[in-house]
Structure formats: structure tokens, C-alpha cells
Coordinates of C-alpha atoms in Angstrom, one line a residue:
X1156 CA 107.3 87.7 74.6
X1157 CA 110.8 88.6 75.2
X1158 CA 113.0 86.5 77.9
X1159 CA 112.6 88.2 81.3
X1160 CA 114.8 87.9 83.9
X1161 CA 112.3 86.9 87.0
X1162 CA 112.5 86.7 90.9
X1163 CA 110.4 84.8 93.1
X1164 CA 109.9 85.2 96.4
X1165 CA 107.9 82.9 97.7
X1166 CA 108.4 80.3 100.9
X1167 CA 107.2 77.0 99.6
X1168 CA 110.2 74.5 97.9
X1169 CA 107.8 73.0 95.3
X1170 CA 106.1 75.7 94.7
X1171 CA 110.0 78.0 94.1
X1172 CA 110.7 74.4 91.8
X1173 CA 107.3 74.8 89.8
X1174 CA 107.4 78.1 89.2
X1175 CA 111.0 77.8 88.0
X1176 CA 110.2 75.1 85.6
X1177 CA 107.0 76.4 84.1
X1178 CA 109.0 80.0 83.7
X1179 CA 112.0 78.4 82.3
X1180 CA 109.6 76.5 79.8
X1181 CA 108.1 79.6 79.0
X1182 CA 112.0 81.2 78.0
X1183 CA 112.5 83.2 81.0
X1184 CA 115.2 83.0 83.3
X1185 CA 114.7 82.8 87.4
X1186 CA 117.6 85.2 88.4
X1187 CA 117.5 84.8 92.1
X1188 CA 114.6 83.4 95.2
X1189 CA 113.9 84.5 97.7
X1190 CA 111.9 83.4 101.3
X1191 CA 111.6 86.0 103.2
X1192 CA 110.6 89.7 103.0
X1193 CA 114.8 91.0 103.8
X1194 CA 116.1 88.9 101.4
X1195 CA 113.4 89.7 99.1
X1196 CA 114.3 93.4 99.1
X1197 CA 117.9 92.7 98.8
X1198 CA 117.4 90.3 95.8
X1199 CA 115.6 92.9 94.0
X1200 CA 118.5 95.5 94.6
X1201 CA 121.0 93.3 93.9
X1202 CA 119.6 91.4 90.6
X1203 CA 117.5 94.1 89.2
X1204 CA 114.8 91.7 87.8
X1205 CA 112.5 92.7 84.9
X1206 CA 109.9 90.6 86.0
X1207 CA 108.6 89.5 90.2
X1208 CA 106.6 86.5 91.3
X1209 CA 105.4 87.7 95.0
X1210 CA 103.9 85.6 97.4
X1211 CA 101.5 88.1 99.6
X1212 CA 102.4 86.3 103.1
X1213 CA 105.5 84.6 104.3
X1214 CA 106.4 82.6 107.4
X1215 CA 109.4 85.7 107.8
X1216 CA 107.8 89.0 107.4
X1217 CA 105.3 89.7 104.0
X1218 CA 106.0 90.1 100.0
X1219 CA 103.3 92.7 100.3
X1220 CA 105.5 94.7 102.3
X1221 CA 108.7 93.6 100.8
X1222 CA 107.4 95.0 97.2
X1223 CA 106.6 98.4 99.0
X1224 CA 109.7 99.0 99.9
X1225 CA 111.3 98.0 96.6
X1226 CA 108.1 100.5 94.8
X1227 CA 110.5 103.4 96.9
X1228 CA 113.6 102.9 94.9
X1229 CA 112.6 101.6 91.6
X1230 CA 109.2 100.3 89.8
X1231 CA 109.2 96.3 89.2
X1232 CA 106.5 95.0 86.8
X1233 CA 105.0 92.1 90.0
X1234 CA 102.6 89.6 90.6
X1235 CA 101.5 88.8 93.7
X1236 CA 100.6 84.8 94.1
X1237 CA 98.3 83.9 97.1
X1238 CA 96.0 80.9 98.4
X1239 CA 94.8 83.6 100.9
X1240 CA 92.3 86.4 99.1
X1241 CA 94.4 89.1 99.4
X1242 CA 92.9 91.9 101.3
X1243 CA 92.6 94.9 98.3
X1244 CA 93.3 97.9 101.2
X1245 CA 97.0 96.3 101.2
X1246 CA 97.6 96.5 97.7
X1247 CA 99.1 98.9 95.5
X1248 CA 96.6 100.3 92.6
X1249 CA 96.8 97.8 89.4
X1250 CA 98.3 95.5 91.6
X1251 CA 98.1 91.6 89.6
X1252 CA 97.0 89.1 91.7
X1253 CA 96.8 85.5 90.9
X1254 CA 95.4 82.7 93.2
X1255 CA 96.9 79.3 94.0
X1256 CA 96.2 77.1 92.7
X1257 CA 96.9 78.3 88.7
X1258 CA 97.3 77.2 85.1
X1259 CA 99.9 77.9 83.0
X1260 CA 97.8 80.1 80.9
X1261 CA 96.9 81.7 84.3
X1262 CA 100.6 82.7 84.9
X1263 CA 101.0 83.7 81.1
X1264 CA 97.8 86.7 81.4
X1265 CA 99.1 88.2 84.3
X1266 CA 103.0 88.5 83.5
X1267 CA 101.3 90.1 80.2
X1268 CA 99.2 92.4 82.4
X1269 CA 101.9 93.1 85.1
X1270 CA 104.1 94.0 82.7
X1271 CA 101.4 96.1 81.2
X1272 CA 101.2 98.3 84.2
X1273 CA 101.5 101.6 84.5
X1274 CA 104.5 102.6 86.4
X1275 CA 103.4 104.9 89.0
X1276 CA 102.3 102.6 91.7
X1277 CA 101.3 104.2 94.9
X1278 CA 99.9 102.4 97.7
X1279 CA 96.5 103.5 99.3
X1280 CA 92.5 101.8 100.0
X1281 CA 90.1 100.6 97.8
X1282 CA 91.9 101.1 94.9
X1283 CA 91.4 98.8 91.5
X1284 CA 93.7 95.5 91.5
X1285 CA 93.2 93.2 88.4
X1286 CA 93.0 89.9 90.2
X1287 CA 93.5 86.1 87.7
X1288 CA 91.6 83.4 89.6

């Protein structure tokens, strides 16, 4: 797998540090982190990441809403990570979902699925998602 520039959208500092360590161990670069919806949108526009790993629920705003805004401008492969079950109707077709806690192998599979996903994402209810547990 080629080196990816990854934007982490997560409001839990320990999870950010763990993900950063895992991603760097895989040979990827964390180009930025964001802990709010607004910061996630701004960072995506500024850093142009190759991949985003997004917590669905943030203390300030929503990772899902941030991705909706970002996807209106350009496609960014992404993975939703959550300890909660994300409501399928709120996610775009083909969304890759990884439940917390997850292993390095789960993350590797999720990255491969996100990179292989088609670039035409539209949010509509009832569309199939790829869920990794």
C-alpha cells in the first residue's frame, strides 16, 4: 500500500494518539487532526488528505455532517469509526464503518475498502454500507 496522508477526525485524545501510532507504523502520515465538525471541514479543504478516519459523533458537531459537507466539494476516501452503532440511513452509499474497539487488521481492511469505494457518494436512506466489526 502506498503512503497515505490521513486526516483524523476524533475528539478523544487517546484515540487520536493510538490511531496516529498505528497509521505511522503502517507507513502513513497523519497530515492533520480535527476534533470538531468545523475543524474537520476546514482541515479537509486545507490539507487535501488521501484518506479520512472520522468519528461519527463528536462533542461539537458531527463527523457525519462534516463528511457530507466535504463530499459536496470533492471525493475523499473515508472510514467512519464509532463506539455507537451509526444509523445506516444517515450515511452515504458504500460508507465504510469500523466499530470501536478495533484491531490493526480491522484498520488495514477498512483502509483497503475505503480506497476501493467508488467516488460517487450520495446520501440517501437504505443504501448498503460496508461494516467492519
